[in-house]
Short mmCIF file of C-alpha atoms in Angstrom, two decimals:
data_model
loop_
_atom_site.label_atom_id
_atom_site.label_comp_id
_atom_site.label_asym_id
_atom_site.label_seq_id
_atom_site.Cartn_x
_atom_site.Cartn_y
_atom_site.Cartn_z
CA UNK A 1233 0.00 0.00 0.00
CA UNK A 1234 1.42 3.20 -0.91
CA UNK A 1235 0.81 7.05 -0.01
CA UNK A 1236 2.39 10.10 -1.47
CA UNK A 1237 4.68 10.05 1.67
CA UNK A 1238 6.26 6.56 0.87
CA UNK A 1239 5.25 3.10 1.83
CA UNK A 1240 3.82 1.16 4.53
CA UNK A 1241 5.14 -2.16 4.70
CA UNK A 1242 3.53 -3.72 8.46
CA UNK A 1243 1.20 -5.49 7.20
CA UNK A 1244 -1.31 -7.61 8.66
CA UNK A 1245 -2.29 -11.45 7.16
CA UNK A 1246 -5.80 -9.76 6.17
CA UNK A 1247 -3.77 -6.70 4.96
CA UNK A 1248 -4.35 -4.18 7.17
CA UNK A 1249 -1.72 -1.68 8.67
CA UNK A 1250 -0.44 -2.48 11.95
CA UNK A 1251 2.30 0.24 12.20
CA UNK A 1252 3.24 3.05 10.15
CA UNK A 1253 6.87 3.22 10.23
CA UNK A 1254 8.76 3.39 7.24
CA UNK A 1255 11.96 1.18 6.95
CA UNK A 1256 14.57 2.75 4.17
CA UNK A 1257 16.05 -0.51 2.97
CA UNK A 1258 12.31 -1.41 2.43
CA UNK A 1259 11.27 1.54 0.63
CA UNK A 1260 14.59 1.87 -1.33
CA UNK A 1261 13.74 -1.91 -2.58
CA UNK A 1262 9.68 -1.05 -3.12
CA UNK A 1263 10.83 1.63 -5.43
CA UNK A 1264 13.08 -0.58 -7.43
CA UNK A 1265 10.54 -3.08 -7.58
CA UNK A 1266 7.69 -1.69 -9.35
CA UNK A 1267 10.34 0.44 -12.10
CA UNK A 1268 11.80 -2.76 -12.68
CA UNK A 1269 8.55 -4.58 -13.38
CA UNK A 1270 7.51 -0.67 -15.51
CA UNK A 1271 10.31 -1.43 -17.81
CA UNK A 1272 10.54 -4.74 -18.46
CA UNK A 1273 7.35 -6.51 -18.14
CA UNK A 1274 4.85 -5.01 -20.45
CA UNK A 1275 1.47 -6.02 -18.49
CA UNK A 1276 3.31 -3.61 -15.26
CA UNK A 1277 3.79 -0.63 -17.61
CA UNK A 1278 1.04 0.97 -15.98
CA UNK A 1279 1.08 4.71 -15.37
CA UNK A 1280 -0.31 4.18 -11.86
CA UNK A 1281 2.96 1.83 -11.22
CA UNK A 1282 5.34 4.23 -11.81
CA UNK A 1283 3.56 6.80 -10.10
CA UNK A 1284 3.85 4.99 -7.31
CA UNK A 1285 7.58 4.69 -7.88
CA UNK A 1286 7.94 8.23 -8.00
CA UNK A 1287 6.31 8.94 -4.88
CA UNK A 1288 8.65 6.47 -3.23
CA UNK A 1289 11.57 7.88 -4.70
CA UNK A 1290 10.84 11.50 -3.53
CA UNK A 1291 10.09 10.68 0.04
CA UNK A 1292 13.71 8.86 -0.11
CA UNK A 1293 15.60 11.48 -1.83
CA UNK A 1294 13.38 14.18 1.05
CA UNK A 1295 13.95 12.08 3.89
CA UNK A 1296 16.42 8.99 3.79
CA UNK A 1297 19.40 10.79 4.17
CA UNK A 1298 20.23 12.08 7.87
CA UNK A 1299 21.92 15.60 7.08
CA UNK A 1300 23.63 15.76 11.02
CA UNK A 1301 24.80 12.31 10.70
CA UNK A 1302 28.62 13.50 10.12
CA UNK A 1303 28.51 12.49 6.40
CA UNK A 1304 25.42 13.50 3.91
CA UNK A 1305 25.72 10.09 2.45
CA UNK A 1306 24.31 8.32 5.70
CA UNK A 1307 20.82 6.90 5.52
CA UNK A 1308 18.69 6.34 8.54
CA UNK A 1309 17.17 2.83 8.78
CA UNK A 1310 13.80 3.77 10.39
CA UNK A 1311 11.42 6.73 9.62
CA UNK A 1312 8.33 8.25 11.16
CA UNK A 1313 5.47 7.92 9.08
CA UNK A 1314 5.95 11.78 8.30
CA UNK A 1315 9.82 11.08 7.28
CA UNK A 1316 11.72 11.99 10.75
CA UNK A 1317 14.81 10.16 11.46
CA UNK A 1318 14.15 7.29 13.88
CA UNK A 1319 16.75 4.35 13.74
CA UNK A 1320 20.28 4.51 12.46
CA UNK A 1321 22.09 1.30 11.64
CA UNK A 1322 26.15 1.12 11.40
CA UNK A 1323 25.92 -0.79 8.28
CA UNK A 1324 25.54 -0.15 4.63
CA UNK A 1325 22.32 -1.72 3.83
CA UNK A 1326 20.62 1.28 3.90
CA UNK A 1327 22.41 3.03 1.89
CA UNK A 1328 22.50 0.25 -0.97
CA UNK A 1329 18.89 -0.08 -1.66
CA UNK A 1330 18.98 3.99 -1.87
CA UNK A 1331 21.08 3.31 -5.25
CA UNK A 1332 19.39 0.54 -6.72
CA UNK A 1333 16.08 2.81 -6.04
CA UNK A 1334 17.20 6.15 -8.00
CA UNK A 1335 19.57 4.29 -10.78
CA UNK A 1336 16.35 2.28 -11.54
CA UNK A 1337 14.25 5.12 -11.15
CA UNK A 1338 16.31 6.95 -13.18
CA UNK A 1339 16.35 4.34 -15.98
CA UNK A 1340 12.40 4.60 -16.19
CA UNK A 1341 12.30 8.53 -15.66
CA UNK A 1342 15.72 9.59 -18.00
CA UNK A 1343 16.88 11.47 -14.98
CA UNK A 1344 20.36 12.00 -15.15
CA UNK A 1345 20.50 14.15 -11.96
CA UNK A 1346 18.87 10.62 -10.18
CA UNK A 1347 21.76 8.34 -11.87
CA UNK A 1348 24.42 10.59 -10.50
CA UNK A 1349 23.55 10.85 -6.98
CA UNK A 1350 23.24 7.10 -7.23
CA UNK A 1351 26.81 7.06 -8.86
CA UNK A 1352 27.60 9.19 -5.49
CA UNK A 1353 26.32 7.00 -3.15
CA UNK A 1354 27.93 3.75 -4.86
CA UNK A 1355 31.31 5.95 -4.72
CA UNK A 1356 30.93 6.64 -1.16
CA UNK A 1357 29.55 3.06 -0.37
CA UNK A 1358 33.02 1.71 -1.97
CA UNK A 1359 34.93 4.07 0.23
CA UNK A 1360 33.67 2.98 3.29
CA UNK A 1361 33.80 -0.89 2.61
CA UNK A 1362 37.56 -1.02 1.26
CA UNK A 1363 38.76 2.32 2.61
CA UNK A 1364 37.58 4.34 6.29
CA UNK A 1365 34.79 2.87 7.16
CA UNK A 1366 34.53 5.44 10.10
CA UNK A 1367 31.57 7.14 8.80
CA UNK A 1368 29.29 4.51 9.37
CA UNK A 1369 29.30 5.27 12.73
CA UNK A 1370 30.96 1.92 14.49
CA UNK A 1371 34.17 2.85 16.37
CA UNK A 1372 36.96 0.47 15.91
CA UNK A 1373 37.12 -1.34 19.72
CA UNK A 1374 40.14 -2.87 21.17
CA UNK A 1375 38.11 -6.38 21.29
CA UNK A 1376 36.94 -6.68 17.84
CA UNK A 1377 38.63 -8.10 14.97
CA UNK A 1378 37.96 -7.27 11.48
CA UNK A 1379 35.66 -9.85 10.04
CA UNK A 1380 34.60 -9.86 6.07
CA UNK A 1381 30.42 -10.80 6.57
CA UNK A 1382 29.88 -11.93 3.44
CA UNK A 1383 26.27 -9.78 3.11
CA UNK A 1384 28.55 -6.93 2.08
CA UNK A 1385 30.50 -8.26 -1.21
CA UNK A 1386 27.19 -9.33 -2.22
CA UNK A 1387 25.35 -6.32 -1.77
CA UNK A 1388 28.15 -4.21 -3.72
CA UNK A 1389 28.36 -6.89 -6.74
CA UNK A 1390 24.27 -6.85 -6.84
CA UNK A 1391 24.95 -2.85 -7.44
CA UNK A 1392 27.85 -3.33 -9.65
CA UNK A 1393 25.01 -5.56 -11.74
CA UNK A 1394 22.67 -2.63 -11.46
CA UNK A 1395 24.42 0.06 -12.20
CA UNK A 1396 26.16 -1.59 -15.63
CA UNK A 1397 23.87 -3.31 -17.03
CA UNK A 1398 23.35 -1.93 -20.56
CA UNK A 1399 25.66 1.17 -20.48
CA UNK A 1400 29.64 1.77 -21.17
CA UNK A 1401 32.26 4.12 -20.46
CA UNK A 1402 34.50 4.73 -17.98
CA UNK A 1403 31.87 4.32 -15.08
CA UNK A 1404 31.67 0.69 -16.34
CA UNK A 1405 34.99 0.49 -15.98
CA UNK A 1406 35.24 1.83 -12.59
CA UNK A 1407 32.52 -0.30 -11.51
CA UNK A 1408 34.21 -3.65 -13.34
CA UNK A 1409 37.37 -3.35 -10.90
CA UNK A 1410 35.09 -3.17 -8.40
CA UNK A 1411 32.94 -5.97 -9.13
CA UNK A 1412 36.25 -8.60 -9.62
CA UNK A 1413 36.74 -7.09 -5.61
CA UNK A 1414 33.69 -8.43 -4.53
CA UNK A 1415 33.75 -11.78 -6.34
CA UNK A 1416 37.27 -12.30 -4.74
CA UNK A 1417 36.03 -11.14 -1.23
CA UNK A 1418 32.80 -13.76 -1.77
CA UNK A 1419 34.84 -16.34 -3.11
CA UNK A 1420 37.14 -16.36 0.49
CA UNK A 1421 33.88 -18.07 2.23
CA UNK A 1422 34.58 -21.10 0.93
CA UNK A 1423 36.08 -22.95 3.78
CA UNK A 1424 36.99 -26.45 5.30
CA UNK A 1425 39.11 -27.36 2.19
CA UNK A 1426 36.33 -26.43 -0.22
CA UNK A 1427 33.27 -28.61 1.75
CA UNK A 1428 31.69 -25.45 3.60
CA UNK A 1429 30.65 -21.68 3.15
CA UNK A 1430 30.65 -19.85 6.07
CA UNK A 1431 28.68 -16.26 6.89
CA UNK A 1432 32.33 -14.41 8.34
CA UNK A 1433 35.70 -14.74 7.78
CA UNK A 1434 39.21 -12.56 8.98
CA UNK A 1435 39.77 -9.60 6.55
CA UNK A 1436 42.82 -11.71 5.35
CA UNK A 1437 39.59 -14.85 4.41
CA UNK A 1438 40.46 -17.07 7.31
CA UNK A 1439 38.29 -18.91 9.40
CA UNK A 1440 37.22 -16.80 13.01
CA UNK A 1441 36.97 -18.70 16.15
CA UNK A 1442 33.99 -19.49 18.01
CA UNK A 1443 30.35 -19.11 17.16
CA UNK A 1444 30.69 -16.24 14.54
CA UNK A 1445 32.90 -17.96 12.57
CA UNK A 1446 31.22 -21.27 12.23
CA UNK A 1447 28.06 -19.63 11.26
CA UNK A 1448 26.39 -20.75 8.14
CA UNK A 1449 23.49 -19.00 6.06
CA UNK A 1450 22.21 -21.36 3.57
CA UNK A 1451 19.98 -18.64 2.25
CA UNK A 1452 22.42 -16.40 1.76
CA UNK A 1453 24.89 -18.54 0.24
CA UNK A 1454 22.45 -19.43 -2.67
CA UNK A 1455 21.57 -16.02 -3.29
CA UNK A 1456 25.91 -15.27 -3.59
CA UNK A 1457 25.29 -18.25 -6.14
CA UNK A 1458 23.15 -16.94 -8.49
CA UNK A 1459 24.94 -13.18 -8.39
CA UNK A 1460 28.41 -15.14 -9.16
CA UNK A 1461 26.73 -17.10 -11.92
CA UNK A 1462 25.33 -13.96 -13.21
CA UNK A 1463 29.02 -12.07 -13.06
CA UNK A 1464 30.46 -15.22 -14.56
CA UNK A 1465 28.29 -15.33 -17.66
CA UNK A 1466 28.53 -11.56 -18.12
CA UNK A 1467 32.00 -11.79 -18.24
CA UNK A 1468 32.14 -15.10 -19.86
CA UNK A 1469 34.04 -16.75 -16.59
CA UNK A 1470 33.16 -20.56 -17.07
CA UNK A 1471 35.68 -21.29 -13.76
CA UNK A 1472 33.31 -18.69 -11.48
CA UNK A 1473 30.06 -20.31 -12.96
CA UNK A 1474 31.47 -23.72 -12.21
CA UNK A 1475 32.64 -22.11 -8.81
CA UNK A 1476 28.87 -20.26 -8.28
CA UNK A 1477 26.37 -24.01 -8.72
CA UNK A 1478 29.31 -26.43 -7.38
CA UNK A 1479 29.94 -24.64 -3.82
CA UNK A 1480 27.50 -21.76 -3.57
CA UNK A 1481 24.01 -23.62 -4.64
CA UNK A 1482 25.13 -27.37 -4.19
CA UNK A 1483 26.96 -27.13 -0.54
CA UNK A 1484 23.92 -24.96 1.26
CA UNK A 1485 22.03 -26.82 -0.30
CA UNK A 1486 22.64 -30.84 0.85
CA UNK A 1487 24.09 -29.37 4.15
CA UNK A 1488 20.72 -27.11 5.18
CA UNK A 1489 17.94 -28.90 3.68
CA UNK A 1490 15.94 -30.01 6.60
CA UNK A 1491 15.18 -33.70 5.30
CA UNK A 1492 12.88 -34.65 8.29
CA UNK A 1493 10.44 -31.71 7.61
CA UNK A 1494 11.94 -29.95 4.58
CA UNK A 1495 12.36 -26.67 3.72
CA UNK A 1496 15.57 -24.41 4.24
CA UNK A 1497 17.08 -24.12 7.71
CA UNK A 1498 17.88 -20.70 8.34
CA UNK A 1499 21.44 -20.55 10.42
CA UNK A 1500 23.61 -23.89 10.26
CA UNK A 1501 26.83 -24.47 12.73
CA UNK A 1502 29.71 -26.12 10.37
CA UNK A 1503 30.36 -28.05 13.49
CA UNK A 1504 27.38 -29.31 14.12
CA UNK A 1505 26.10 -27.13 17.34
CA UNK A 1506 23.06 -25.70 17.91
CA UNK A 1507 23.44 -22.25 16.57
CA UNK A 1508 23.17 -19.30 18.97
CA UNK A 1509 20.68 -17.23 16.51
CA UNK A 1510 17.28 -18.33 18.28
CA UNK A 1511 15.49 -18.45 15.06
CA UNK A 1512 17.82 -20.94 13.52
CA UNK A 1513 15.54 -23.99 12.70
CA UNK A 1514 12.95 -21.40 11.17
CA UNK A 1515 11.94 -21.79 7.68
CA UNK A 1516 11.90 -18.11 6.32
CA UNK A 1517 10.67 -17.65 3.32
CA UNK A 1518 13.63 -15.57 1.57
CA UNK A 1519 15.68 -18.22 1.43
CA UNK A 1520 13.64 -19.96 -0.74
CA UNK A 1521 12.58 -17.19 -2.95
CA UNK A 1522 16.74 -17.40 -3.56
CA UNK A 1523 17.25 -20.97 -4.04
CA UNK A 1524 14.11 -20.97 -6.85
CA UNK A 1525 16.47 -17.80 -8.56
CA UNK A 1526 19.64 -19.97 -8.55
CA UNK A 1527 18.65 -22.99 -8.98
CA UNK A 1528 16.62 -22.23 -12.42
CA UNK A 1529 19.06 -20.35 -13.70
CA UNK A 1530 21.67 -22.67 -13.29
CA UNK A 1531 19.53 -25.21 -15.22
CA UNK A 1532 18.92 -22.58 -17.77
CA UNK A 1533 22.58 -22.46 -18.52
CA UNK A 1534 23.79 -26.15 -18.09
CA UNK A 1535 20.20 -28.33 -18.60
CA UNK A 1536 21.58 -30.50 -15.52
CA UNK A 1537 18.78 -32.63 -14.83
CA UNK A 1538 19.81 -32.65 -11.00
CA UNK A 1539 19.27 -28.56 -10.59
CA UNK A 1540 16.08 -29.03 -12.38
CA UNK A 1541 15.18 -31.57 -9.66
CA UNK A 1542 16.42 -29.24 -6.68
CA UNK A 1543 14.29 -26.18 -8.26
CA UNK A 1544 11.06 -28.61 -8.23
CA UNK A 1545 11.79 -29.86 -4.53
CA UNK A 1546 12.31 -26.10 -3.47
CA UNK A 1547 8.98 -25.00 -5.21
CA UNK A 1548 6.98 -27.81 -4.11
CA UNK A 1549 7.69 -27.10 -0.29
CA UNK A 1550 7.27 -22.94 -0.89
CA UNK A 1551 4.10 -22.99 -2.75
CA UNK A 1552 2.92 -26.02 -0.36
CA UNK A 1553 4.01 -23.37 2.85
CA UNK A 1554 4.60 -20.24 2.42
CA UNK A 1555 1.88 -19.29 0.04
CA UNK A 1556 -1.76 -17.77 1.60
CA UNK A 1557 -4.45 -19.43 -0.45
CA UNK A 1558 -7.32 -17.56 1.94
CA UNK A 1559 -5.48 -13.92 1.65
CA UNK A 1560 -3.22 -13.95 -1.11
CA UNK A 1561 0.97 -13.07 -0.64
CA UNK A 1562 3.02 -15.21 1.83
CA UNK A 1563 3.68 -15.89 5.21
CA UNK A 1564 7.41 -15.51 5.76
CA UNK A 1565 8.39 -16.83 9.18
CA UNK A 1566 7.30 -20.99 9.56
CA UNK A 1567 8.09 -23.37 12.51
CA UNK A 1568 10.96 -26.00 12.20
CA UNK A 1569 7.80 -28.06 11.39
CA UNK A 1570 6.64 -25.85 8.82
CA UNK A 1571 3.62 -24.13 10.55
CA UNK A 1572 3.25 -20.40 10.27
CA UNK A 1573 4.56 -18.91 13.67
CA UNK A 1574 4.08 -15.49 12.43
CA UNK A 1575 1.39 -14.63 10.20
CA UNK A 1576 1.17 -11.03 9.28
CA UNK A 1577 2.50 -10.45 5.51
CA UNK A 1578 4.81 -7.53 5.57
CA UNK A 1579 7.03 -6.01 8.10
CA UNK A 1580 10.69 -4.45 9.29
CA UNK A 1581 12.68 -7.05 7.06
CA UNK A 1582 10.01 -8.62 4.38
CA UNK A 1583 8.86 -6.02 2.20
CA UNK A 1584 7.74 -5.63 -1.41
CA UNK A 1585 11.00 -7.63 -2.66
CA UNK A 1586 11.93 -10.71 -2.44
CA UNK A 1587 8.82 -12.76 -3.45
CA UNK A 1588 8.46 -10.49 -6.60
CA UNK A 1589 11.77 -10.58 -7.48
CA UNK A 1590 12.11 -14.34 -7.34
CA UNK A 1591 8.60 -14.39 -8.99
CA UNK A 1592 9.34 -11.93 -11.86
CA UNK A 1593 12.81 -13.53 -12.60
CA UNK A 1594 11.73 -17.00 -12.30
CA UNK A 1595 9.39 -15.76 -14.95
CA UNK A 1596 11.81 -14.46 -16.78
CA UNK A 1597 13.95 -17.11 -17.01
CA UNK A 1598 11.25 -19.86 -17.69
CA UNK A 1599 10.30 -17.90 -20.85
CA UNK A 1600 13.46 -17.96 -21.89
CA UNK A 1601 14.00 -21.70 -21.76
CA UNK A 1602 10.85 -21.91 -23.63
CA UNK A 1603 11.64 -20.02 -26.14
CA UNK A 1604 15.03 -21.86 -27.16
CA UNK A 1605 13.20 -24.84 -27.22
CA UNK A 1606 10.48 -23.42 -29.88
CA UNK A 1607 13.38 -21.86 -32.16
#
């Protein structure tokens, strides 16, 4: 549901509001969503569509930004309904769905302004991931060792993606150096001689000690799996596509597939403890909007009967769980068991994103396959 004023994304099961705040990595993706679907699926290219987008992209642009946060590039996470500053996180999540927002925006609207204060952002972004990252806000303490999460690589080669795709010049350029960065920096979580892929590793891609660093996050891994397959047939890398199914779809896959209930755990230990992350054995229904993305378009690409087989298993257990037949949308948070635990449809992390986007480029991707088999 959408207002001139930005998005409401607490949403009851029976779609009513429940709480008006407004969550910038949530509005940032909202905004991307519906100009993506604008200008690339014909049915979407609706005039009320990107009118909506527009109105989500100028409350961002008005409100997003925190102007006394010590840099202008720093995005609150959390917003009064009427755009006041209400959360700040010390992370760059924010931030990144603020530049896939107004470079897609700008795509549909042919505002150049737009595309260069996303080329801003992505410059800054870069500068505090491989340069100071002191104006996120987290002070360096005399505890904490620098740890590479892997959520970060990802999120900057997803905007490398976004930001090239279809255009050339020197910003292409820039943007290829730092895409080969984050593929390198992604490719360091495979671990254990080449049989795991953890969440964190050292800065230096060595395995931390204790709970952190045994983490797993099978959801996450997949979704790493289909961006490096992506990079790797862009760039025509058949080792990184190898690399992309073979550890980043196939490990996560056997090693957090629940095979007494099914479905995709949502926090593994390599070792084989109980995970501290309370919500471990939940089924959550991003990870599975990933693993349908990667696992059809690895088929797509290498007609392996056995990731044709692993998309099927994943769909039958989403559509079978996650989907609300009474309402319409999905639940996103299921027991162990796979009953819904939380039932309302929208909220501070699932948001007008991932079930479209694994819908519209699941789409995508079947009608291509169709279509080389008619020609």
């Amino acid at each position: 549901m959408y207002f001139s004023s930005g998005f409401f994304t607490c949403i009851g099961k029976d779609g009513k509001i429940y709480d008006e705040l407004k969550y910038v990595w949530l509005q940032g993706r909202q905004v991307w969503m519906y100009c993506r679907l604008y200008r690339t699926m014909e049915r979407f290219n609706k005039p009320e569509i990107l009118e909506a987008a527009k109105s989500g992209g100028a409350f961002l642009q008005r409100f997003a930004r925190i102007p006394n946060s010590g840099s202008p590039w720093k995005c609150a996470f959390c917003l009064t309904r009427d755009g006041k500053a209400l959360k700040v996180q010390r992370t760059i999540f924010s931030e990144c769905f603020y530049v896939m927002a107004m470079d897609e925006l700008a795509r549909v609207t042919g505002d150049k302004d737009m595309q260069a204060e996303a080329a801003q952002m992505m410059d800054q972004l870069v500068h505090w991931v491989r340069v100071d990252p002191s104006g996120l806000g987290k002070p360096q303490l005399s505890g904490d060792t620098p740890v590479c999460s892997m959520a970060v690589p990802m999120m900057l080669l997803c905007l490398v993606q976004q930001l090239t795709e279809a255009r050339s010049g020197e910003e292409v350029d820039k943007y290829r150096e730092v895409g080969g960065w984050c593929v390198k920096q992604i490719l360091q979580h495979i671990q254990r001689g080449g049989t795991a892929i953890l969440e964190s590793v050292s800065s230096e891609g060595k395995e931390l000690p204790g709970c952190e660093g045994r983490l797993q996050n099978p959801g996450h891994a997949l979704e790493a799996g289909w961006f490096l397959l992506q990079y790797g047939l862009e760039n025509g890398d058949q080792e990184l596509q190898r690399t992309a199914v073979d550890k980043f779809m196939e490990i996560p896959f056997l090693t957090g597939w629940d095979k007494e209930h099914g479905g995709l755990l949502y926090f593994l230990d390599v070792d084989g403890y109980c995970p501290t992350q309370l919500e471990w054995s939940m089924k959550l229904w991003w990870p599975h909007c990933e693993a349908l993305i990667a696992y059809l378009m690895a088929y797509s690409h290498t007609k392996e009967p056995v990731l044709l087989e692993r998309f099927t298993q994943v769909y039958d257990y989403t559509f079978s769980h996650f989907s609300d037949a009474e309402n319409g949308e999905w639940f996103g948070y299921l027991t162990q068991q796979g009953k819904v635990t939380l039932d309302f449809k929208g909220g501070p992390f699932k948001g007008f994103f991932h079930v479209p986007r694994c819908l519209y480029m699941c789409e995508k991707i079947l009608d291509s396959i169709l279509n080389k088999q008619e020609s």
